[in-house]
Coordinates of C-alpha atoms (C1' of nucleotides) in Angstrom, one line a residue:
Chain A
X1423 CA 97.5 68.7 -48.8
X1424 CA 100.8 67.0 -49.6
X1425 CA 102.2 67.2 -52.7
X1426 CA 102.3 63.9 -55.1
X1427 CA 98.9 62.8 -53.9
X1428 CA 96.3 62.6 -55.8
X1429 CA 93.5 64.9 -54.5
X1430 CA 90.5 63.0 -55.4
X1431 CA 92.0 60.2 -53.3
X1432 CA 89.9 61.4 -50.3
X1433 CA 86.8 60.7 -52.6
X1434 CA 87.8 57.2 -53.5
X1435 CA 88.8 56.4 -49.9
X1436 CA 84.8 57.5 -49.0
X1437 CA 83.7 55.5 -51.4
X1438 CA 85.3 52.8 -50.3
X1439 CA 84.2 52.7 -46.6
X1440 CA 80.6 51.6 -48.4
X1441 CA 81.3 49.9 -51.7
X1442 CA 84.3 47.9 -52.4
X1443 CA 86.6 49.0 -55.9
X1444 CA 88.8 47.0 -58.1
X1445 CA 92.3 48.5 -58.9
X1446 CA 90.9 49.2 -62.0
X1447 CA 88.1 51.2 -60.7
X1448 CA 89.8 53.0 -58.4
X1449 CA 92.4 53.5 -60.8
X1450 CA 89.7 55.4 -63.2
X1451 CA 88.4 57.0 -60.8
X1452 CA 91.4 58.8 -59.6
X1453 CA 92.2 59.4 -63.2
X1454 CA 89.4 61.3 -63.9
X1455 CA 89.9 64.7 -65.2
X1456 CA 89.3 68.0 -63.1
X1457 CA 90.8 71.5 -62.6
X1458 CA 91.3 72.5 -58.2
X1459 CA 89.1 75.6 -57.3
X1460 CA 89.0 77.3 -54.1
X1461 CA 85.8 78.8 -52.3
X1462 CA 85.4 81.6 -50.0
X1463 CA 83.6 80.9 -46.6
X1464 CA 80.1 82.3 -47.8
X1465 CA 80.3 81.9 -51.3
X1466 CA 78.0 79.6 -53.8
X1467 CA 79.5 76.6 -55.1
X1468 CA 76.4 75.5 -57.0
X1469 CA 73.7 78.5 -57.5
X1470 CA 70.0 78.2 -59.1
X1471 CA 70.4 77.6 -63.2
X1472 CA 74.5 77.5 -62.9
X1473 CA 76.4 75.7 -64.6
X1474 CA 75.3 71.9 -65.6
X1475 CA 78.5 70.6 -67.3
X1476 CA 80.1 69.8 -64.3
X1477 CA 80.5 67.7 -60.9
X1478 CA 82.2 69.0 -58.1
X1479 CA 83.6 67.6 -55.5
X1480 CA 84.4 68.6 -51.7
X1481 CA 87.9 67.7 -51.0
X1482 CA 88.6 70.2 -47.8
X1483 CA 86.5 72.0 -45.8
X1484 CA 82.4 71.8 -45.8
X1485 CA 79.9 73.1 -47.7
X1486 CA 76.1 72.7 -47.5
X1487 CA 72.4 72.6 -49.6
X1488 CA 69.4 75.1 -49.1
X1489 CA 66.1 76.0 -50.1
X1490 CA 63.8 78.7 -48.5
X1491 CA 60.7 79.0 -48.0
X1492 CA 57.9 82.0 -49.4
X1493 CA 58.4 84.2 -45.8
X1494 CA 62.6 83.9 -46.4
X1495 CA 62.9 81.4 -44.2
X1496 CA 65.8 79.0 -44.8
X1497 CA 66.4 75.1 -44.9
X1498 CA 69.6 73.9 -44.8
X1499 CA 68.8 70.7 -46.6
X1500 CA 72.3 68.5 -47.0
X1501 CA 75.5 69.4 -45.3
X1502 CA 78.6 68.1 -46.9
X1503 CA 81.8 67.2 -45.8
X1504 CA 85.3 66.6 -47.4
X1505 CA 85.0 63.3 -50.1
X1506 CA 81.5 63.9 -50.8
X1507 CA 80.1 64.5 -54.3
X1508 CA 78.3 67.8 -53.5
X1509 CA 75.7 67.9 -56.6
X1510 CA 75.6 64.2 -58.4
X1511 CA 71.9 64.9 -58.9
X1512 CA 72.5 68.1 -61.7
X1513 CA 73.8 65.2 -64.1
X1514 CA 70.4 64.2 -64.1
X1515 CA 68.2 67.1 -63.1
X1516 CA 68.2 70.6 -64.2
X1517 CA 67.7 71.6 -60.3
X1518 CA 66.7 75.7 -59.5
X1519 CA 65.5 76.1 -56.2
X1520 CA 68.2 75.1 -54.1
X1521 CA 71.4 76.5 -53.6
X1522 CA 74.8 75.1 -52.7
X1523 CA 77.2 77.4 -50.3
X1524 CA 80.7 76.9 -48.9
X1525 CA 80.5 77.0 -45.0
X1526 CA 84.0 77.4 -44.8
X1527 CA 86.7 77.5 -46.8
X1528 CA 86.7 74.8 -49.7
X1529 CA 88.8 73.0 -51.9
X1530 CA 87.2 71.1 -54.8
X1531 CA 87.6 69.6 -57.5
X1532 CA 85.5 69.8 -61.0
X1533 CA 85.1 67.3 -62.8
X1534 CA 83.4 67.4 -66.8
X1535 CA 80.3 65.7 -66.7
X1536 CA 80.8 63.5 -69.8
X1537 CA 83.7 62.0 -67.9
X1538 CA 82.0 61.3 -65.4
X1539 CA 78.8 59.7 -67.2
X1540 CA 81.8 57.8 -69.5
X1541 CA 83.4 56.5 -66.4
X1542 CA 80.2 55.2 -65.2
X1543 CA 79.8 53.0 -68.6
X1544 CA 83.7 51.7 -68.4
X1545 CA 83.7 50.8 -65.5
X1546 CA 80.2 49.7 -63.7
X1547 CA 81.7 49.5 -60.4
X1548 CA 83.0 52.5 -59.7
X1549 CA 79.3 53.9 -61.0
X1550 CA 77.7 51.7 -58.6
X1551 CA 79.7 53.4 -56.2
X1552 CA 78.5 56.6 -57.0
X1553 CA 74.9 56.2 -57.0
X1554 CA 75.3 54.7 -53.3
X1555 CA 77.0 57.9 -52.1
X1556 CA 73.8 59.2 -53.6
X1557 CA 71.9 56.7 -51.9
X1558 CA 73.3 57.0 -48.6
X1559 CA 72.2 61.1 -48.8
X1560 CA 69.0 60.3 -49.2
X1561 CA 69.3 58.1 -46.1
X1562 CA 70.6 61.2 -44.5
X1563 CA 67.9 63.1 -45.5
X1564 CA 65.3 60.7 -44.1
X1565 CA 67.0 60.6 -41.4
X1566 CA 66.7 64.2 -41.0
X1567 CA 63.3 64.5 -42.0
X1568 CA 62.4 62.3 -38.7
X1569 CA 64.4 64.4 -37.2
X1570 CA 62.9 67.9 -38.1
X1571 CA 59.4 66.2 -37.7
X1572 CA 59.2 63.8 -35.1
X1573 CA 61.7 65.1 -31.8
X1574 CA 61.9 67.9 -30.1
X1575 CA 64.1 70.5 -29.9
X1576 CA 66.9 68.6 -27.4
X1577 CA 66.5 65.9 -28.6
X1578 CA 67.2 67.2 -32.2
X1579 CA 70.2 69.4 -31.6
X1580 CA 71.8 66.0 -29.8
X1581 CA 71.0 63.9 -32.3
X1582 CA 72.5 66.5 -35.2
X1583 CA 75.9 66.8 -32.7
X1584 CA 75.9 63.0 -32.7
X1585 CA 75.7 62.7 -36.5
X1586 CA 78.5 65.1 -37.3
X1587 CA 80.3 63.4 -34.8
X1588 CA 80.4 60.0 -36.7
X1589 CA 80.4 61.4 -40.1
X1590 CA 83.6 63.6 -39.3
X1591 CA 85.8 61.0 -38.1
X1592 CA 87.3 58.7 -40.6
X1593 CA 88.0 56.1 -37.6
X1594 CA 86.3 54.1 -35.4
X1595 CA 88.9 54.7 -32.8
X1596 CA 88.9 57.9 -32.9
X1597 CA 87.7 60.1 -29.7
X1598 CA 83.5 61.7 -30.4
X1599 CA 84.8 65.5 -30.4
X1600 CA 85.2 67.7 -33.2
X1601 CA 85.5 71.1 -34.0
X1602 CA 81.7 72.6 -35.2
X1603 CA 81.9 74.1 -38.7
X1604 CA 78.7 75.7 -37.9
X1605 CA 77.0 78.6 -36.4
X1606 CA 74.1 78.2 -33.8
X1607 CA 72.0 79.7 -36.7
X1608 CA 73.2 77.5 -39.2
X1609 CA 72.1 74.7 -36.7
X1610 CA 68.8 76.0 -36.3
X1611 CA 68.4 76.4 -40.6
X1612 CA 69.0 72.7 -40.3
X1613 CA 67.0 71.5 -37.4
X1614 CA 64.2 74.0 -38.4
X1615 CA 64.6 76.1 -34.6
X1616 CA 65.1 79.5 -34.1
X1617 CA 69.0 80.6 -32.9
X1618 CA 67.5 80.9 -29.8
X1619 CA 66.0 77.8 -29.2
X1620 CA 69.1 75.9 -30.3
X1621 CA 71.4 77.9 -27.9
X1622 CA 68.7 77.3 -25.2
X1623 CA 69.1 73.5 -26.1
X1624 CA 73.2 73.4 -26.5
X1625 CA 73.2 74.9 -22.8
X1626 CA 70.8 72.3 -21.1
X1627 CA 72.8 69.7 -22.9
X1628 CA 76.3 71.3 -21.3
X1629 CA 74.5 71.6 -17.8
X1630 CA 73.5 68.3 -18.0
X1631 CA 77.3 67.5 -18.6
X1632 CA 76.6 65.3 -21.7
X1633 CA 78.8 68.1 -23.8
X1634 CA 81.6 70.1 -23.5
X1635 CA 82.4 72.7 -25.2
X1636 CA 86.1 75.1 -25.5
X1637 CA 85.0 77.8 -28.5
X1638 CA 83.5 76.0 -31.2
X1639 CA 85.4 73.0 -30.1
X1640 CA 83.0 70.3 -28.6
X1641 CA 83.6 67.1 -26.8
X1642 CA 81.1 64.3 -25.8
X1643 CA 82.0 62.8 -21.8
X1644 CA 79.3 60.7 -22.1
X1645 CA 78.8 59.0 -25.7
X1646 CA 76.5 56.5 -24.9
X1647 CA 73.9 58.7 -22.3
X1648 CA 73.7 61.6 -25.3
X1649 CA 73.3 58.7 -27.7
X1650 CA 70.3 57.5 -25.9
X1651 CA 68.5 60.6 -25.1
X1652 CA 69.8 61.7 -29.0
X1653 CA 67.6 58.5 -30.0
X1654 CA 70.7 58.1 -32.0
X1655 CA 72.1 55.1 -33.8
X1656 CA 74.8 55.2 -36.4
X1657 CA 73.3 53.0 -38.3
X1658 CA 72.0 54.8 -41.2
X1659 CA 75.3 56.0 -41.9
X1660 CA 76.9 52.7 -42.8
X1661 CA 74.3 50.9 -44.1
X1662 CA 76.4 48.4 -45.9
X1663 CA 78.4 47.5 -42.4
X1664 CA 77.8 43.3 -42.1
X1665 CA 76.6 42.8 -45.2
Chain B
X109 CA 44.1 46.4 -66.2
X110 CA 43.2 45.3 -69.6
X111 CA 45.0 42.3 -70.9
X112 CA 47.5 42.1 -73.5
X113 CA 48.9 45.2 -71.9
X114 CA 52.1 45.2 -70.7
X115 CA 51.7 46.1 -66.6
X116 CA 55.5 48.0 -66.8
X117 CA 54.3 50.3 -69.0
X118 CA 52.9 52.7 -66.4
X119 CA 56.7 52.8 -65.0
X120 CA 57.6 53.7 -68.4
X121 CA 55.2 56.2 -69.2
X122 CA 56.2 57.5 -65.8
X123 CA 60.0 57.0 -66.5
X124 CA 59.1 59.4 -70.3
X125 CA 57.8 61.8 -68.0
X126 CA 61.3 63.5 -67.1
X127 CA 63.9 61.5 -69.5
X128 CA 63.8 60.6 -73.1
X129 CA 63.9 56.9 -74.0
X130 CA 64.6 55.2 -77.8
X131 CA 62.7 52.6 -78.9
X132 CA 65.5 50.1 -77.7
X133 CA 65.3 51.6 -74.5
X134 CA 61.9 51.5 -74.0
X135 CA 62.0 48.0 -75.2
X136 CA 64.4 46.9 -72.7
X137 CA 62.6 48.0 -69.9
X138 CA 59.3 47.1 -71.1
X139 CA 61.1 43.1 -71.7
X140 CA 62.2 42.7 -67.6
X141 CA 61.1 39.7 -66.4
X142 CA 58.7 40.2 -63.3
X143 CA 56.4 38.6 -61.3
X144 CA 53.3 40.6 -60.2
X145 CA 51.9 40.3 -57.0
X146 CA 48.8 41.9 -55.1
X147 CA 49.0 43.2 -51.4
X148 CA 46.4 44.7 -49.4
X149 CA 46.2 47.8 -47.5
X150 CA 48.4 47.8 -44.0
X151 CA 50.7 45.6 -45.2
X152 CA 54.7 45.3 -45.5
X153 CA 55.7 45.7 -49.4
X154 CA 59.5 46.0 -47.9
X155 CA 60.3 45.2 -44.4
X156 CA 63.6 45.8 -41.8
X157 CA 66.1 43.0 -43.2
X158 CA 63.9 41.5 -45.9
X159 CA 64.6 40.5 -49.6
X160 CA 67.3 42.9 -51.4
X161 CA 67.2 40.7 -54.8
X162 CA 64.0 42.0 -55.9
X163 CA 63.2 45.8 -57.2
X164 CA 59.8 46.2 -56.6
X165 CA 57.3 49.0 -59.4
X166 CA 54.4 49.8 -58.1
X167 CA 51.5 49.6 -60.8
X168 CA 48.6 50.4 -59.0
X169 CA 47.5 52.1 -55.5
X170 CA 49.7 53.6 -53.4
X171 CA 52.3 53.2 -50.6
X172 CA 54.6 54.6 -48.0
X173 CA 58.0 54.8 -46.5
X174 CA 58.4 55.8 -42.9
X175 CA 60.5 55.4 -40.2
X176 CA 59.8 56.1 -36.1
X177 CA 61.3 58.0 -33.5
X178 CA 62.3 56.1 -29.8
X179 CA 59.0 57.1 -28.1
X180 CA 56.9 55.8 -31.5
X181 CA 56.3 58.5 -33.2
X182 CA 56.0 57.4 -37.0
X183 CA 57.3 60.1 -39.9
X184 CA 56.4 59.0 -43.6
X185 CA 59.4 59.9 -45.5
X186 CA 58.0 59.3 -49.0
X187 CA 54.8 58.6 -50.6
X188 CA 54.5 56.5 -53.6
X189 CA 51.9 56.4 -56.6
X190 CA 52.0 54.3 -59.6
X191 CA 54.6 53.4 -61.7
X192 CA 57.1 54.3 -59.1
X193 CA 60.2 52.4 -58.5
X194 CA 60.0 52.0 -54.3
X195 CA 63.2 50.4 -53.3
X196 CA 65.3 50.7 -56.0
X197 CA 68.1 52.1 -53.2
X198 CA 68.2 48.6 -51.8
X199 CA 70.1 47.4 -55.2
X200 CA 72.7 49.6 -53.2
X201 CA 72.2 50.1 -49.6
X202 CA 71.1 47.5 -46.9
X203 CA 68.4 49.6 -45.3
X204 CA 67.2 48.5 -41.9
X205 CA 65.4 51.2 -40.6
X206 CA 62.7 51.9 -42.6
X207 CA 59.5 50.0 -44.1
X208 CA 57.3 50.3 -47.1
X209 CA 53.8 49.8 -46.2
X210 CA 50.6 49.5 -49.0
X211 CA 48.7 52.3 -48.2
X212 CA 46.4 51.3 -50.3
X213 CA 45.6 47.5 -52.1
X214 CA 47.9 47.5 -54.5
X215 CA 49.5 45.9 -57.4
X216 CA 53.4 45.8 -57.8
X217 CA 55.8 43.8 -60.5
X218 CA 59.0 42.2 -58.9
X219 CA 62.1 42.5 -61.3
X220 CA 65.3 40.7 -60.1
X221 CA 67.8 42.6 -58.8
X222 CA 70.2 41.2 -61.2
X223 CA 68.2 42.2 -64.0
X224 CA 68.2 45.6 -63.8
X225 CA 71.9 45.9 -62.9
X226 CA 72.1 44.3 -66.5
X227 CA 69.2 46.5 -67.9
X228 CA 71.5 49.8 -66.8
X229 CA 74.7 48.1 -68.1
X230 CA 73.4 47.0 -71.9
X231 CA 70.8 50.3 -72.1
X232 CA 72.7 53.0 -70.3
X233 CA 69.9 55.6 -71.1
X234 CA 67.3 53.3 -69.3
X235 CA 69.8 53.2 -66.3
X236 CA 70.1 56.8 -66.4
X237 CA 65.9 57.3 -66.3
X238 CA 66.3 54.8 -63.7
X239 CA 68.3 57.1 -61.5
X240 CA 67.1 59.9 -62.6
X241 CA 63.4 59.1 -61.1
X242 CA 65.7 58.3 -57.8
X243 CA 67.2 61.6 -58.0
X244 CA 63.4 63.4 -58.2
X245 CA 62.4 61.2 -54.9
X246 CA 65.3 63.2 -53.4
X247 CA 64.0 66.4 -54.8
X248 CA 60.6 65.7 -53.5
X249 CA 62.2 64.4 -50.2
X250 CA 63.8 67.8 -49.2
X251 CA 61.1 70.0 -50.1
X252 CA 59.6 67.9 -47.7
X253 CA 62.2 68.9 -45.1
X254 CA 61.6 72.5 -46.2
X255 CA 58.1 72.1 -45.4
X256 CA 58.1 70.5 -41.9
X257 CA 61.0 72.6 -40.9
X258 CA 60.0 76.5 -42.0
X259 CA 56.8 76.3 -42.4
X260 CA 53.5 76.8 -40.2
X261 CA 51.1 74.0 -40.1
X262 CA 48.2 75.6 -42.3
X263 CA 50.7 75.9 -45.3
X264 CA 52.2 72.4 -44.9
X265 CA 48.5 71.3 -44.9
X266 CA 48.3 73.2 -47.9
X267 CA 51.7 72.2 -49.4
X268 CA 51.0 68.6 -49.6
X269 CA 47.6 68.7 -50.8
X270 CA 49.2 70.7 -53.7
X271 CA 51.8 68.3 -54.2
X272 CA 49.5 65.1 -54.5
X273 CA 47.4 66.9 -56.7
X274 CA 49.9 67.4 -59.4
X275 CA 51.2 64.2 -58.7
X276 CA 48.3 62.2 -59.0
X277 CA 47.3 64.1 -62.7
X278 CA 48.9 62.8 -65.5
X279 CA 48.0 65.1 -68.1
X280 CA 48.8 68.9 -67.2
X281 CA 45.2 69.4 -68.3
X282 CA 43.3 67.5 -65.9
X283 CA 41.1 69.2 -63.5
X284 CA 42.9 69.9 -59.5
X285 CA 40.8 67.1 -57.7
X286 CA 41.5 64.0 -56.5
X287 CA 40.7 60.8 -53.9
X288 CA 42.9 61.5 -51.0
X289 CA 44.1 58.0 -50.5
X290 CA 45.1 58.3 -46.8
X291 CA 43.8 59.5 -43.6
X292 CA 44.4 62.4 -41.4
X293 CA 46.8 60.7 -39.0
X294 CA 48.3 59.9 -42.4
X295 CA 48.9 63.3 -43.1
X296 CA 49.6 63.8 -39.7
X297 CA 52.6 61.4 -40.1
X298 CA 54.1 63.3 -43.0
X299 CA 53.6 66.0 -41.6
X300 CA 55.4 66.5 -38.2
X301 CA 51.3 67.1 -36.9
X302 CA 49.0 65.5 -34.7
X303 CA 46.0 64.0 -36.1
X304 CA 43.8 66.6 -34.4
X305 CA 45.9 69.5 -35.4
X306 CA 45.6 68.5 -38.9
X307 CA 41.5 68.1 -39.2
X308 CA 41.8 71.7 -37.5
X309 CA 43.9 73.2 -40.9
X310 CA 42.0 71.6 -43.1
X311 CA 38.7 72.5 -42.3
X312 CA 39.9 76.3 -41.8
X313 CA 40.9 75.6 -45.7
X314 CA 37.6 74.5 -46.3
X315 CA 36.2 77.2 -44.6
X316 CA 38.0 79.7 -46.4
X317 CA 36.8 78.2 -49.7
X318 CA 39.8 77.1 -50.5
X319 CA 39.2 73.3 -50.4
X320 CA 36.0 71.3 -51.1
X321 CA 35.6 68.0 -49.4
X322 CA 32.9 64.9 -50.1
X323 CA 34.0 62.2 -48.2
X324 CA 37.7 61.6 -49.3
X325 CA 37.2 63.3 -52.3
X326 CA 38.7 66.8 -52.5
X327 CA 38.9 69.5 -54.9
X328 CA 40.1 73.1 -55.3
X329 CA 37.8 75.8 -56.4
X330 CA 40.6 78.1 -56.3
X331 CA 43.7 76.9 -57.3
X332 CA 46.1 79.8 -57.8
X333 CA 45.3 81.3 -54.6
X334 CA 46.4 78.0 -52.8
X335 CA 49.2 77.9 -54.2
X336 CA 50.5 81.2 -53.3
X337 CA 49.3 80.3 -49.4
X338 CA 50.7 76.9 -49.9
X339 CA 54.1 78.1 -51.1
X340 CA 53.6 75.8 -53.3
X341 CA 55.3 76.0 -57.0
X342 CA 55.5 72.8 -59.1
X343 CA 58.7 73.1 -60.7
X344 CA 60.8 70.3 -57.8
X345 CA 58.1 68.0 -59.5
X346 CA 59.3 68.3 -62.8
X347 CA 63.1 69.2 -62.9
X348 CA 63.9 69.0 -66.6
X349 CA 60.9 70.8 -68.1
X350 CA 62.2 73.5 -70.2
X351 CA 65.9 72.1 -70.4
Chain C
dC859 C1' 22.9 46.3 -33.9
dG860 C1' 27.4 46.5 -32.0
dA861 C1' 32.2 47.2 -33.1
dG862 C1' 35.7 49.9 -34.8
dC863 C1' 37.9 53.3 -37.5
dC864 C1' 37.8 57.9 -38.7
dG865 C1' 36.7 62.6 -38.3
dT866 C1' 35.4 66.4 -35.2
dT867 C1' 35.2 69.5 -31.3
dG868 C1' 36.5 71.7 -26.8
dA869 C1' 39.5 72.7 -22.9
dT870 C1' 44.1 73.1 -21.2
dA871 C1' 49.1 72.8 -21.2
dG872 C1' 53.6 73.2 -23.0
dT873 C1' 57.0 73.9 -26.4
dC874 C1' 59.0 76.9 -29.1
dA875 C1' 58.9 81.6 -31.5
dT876 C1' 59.3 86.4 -31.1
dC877 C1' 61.2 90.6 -29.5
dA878 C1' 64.7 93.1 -27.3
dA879 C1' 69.0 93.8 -25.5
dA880 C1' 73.2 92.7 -23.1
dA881 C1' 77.6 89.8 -23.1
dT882 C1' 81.4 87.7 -25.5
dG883 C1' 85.0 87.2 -28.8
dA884 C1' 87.6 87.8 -33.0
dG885 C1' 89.4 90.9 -36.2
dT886 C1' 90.8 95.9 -37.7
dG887 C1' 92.9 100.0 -37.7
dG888 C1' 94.7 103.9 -35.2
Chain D
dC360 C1' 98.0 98.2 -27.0
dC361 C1' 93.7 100.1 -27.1
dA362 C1' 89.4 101.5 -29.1
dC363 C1' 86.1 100.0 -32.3
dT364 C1' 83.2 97.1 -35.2
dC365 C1' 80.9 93.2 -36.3
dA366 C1' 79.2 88.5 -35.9
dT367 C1' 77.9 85.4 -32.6
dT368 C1' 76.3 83.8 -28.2
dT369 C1' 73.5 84.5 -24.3
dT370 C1' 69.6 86.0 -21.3
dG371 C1' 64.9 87.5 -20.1
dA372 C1' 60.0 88.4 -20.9
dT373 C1' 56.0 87.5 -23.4
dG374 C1' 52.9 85.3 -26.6
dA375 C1' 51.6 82.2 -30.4
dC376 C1' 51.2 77.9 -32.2
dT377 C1' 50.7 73.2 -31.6
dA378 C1' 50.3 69.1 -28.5
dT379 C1' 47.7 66.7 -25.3
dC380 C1' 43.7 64.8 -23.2
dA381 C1' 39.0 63.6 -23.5
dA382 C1' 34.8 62.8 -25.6
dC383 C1' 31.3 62.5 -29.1
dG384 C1' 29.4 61.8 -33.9
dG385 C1' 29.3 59.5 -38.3
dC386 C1' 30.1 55.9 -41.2
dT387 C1' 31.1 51.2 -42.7
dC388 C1' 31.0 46.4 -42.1
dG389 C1' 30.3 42.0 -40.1

DNA sequence: CGAGCCGTTGATAGTCATCAAAATGAGTGG
DNA sequence: CCACTCATTTTGATGACTATCAACGGCTCG
């Protein structure tokens, strides 16, 4: 990160690609007050009855929510990647049974909650703005819930690959590859399949040709075929686009 | 519903229920203008592309969002009972791919979208029960994803039966039995199941004596013990008890 | 009394989990 | 540079859980 720039600028630029900010709002927001923290790969940003006085938020690297279930089987719940306000809900909610971990090495930011809450009151705008990140998750997690519930197992994994796809590139020029921040298990904690089953599904989906993959490097020859068998549509993650 | 009684206060009561509200507060909310309106059973309360300028509270019976996978599969993402806010994330997002459906006849009040921005900008504490209530859907909604995704169909079964129990009984007091105010393929729909699959879990419930059944009427001789085989724990129902 | 929805049951098939173990690859220290 | 370790990916064999298909019974309602 360059020096001179203002490192929750990658949180108002998110913002911005669904709710549009006045120079004044935007001005608060990147005034807001917060100290830079780094996380280790593995570690908890956000554990059961932490701390409540403040909001973080993801400026590099991603992080991601969990819960688990009586036999120790996890759900990976949210994933997170860099702009996002990684636990807006603990201003409200006093939230114990999930868990917030760094997936790889993060940068955030904290900010106080009282600045946050007064920021909200100054200026309405940039609040609004807020609550539709919040919004927009729950989309996510609808989305998600469909997923988990109502396709199977290829079908899931592709539409999961599509997702991160669109969510990690800021463009719309910009090619559908990306490099995976995620383990095959990690997958499976999030699509609800066993690591076997999701490696099983990521290898029909390569012999079909519809994904390449170099490491954990992936890349997409066919965006609009793994769309369609994905039953993916982007739509739910710009739901303010033509409005 | 008796007359002279205002119909909003059951979102109010609902709204004490997790944050604290002054008298001006409670005033506030309780003076939103509204329209009410009846709907039956099967029909669209909020559909694909229809009216954002009105929030809709539901006051009596009960409803559901879902969305539907390419080959038709339905998944209910959320069930609502009364004095729930159902689309209060269309003040913010334009949300095309899902629909809230009466599951139930019910009764709803329609407050203009413009007056609840004002609402949360001259009573900040309502706003903030406002959002708060949001942020407990989202609670609800990934426990939900915990459930389809880790766990087998028996304790799901069990899982949601729990959940509607507590969330159907005001009083912490009242007795675990309730009107189950959906079918099986209902369930079946929230649930990642088939319909079949479902009558097959619960009547091994019922025949373990863990469930009684007359007609759509069920109740639970032994609670505790289906909680444990439910993995069910209450606490993501009521996130600020004991804070 | 027929129509239709809902719940119930049985038989069969298929998807995905489970168990076990072998490859691959990155990182470490000798 | 070469063992060596460890996490991750990959493969195979087997079995469990859940879906699918089909049909019947009960109930409500017009």
């Amino acid at each position: 990160m360059p020096k001179n720039v203002n490192p929750l600028a990658v949180m108002v630029r998110k913002l911005e690609t669904h709710t549009p900010l006045g120079h004044d709002d935007r001005a608060a927001l990147l005034a807001l007050p917060h100290t830079l923290r780094t996380y280790e790969n593995q570690t908890y940003l956000v554990r059961r009855g932490g701390d409540r006085s403040e909001c973080v938020v993801l400026l590099a690297g991603f992080a991601f929510r969990w819960k688990q279930a009586a036999e120790g089987l996890r759900q990976i719940v949210s994933v997170y990647v860099p702009g996002d306000l990684i636990n807006l809900d603990r201003l409200f909610l006093n939230i114990v049974e999930e868990h917030i971990e760094a997936l790889t090495i993060t940068d955030v930011a904290m900010i106080p909650r009282e600045a946050m809450l007064e920021l909200a009151r100054s200026h309405p705008a940039a609040g609004y703005a807020l609550i539709t990140s919040s919004m927009i998750e729950g989309l996510i997690s609808r989305e998600w819930m469909l997923n988990i519930g109502r396709r199977d197992a290829r079908t899931r994994v592709a539409h999961l690959l599509c997702e991160f796809s669109v969510r990690l590139s800021s463009g719309p020029a910009v090619e559908h590859g990306y490099d995976l921040p995620m383990t095959q298990e990690q997958l499976g904690d999030i699509l609800g399949l066993t690591t076997v089953h999701v490696n099983r599904m990521v290898k029909s989906l390569e012999a079909e040709g519809l994904l390449i993959r170099k490491g954990r490097y992936i890349t997409f020859p066919d965006w609009n075929t793994l769309c369609r068998l994905a039953d993916f549509s982007p739509r739910y993650l710009h739901p303010n686009d033509g409005t």
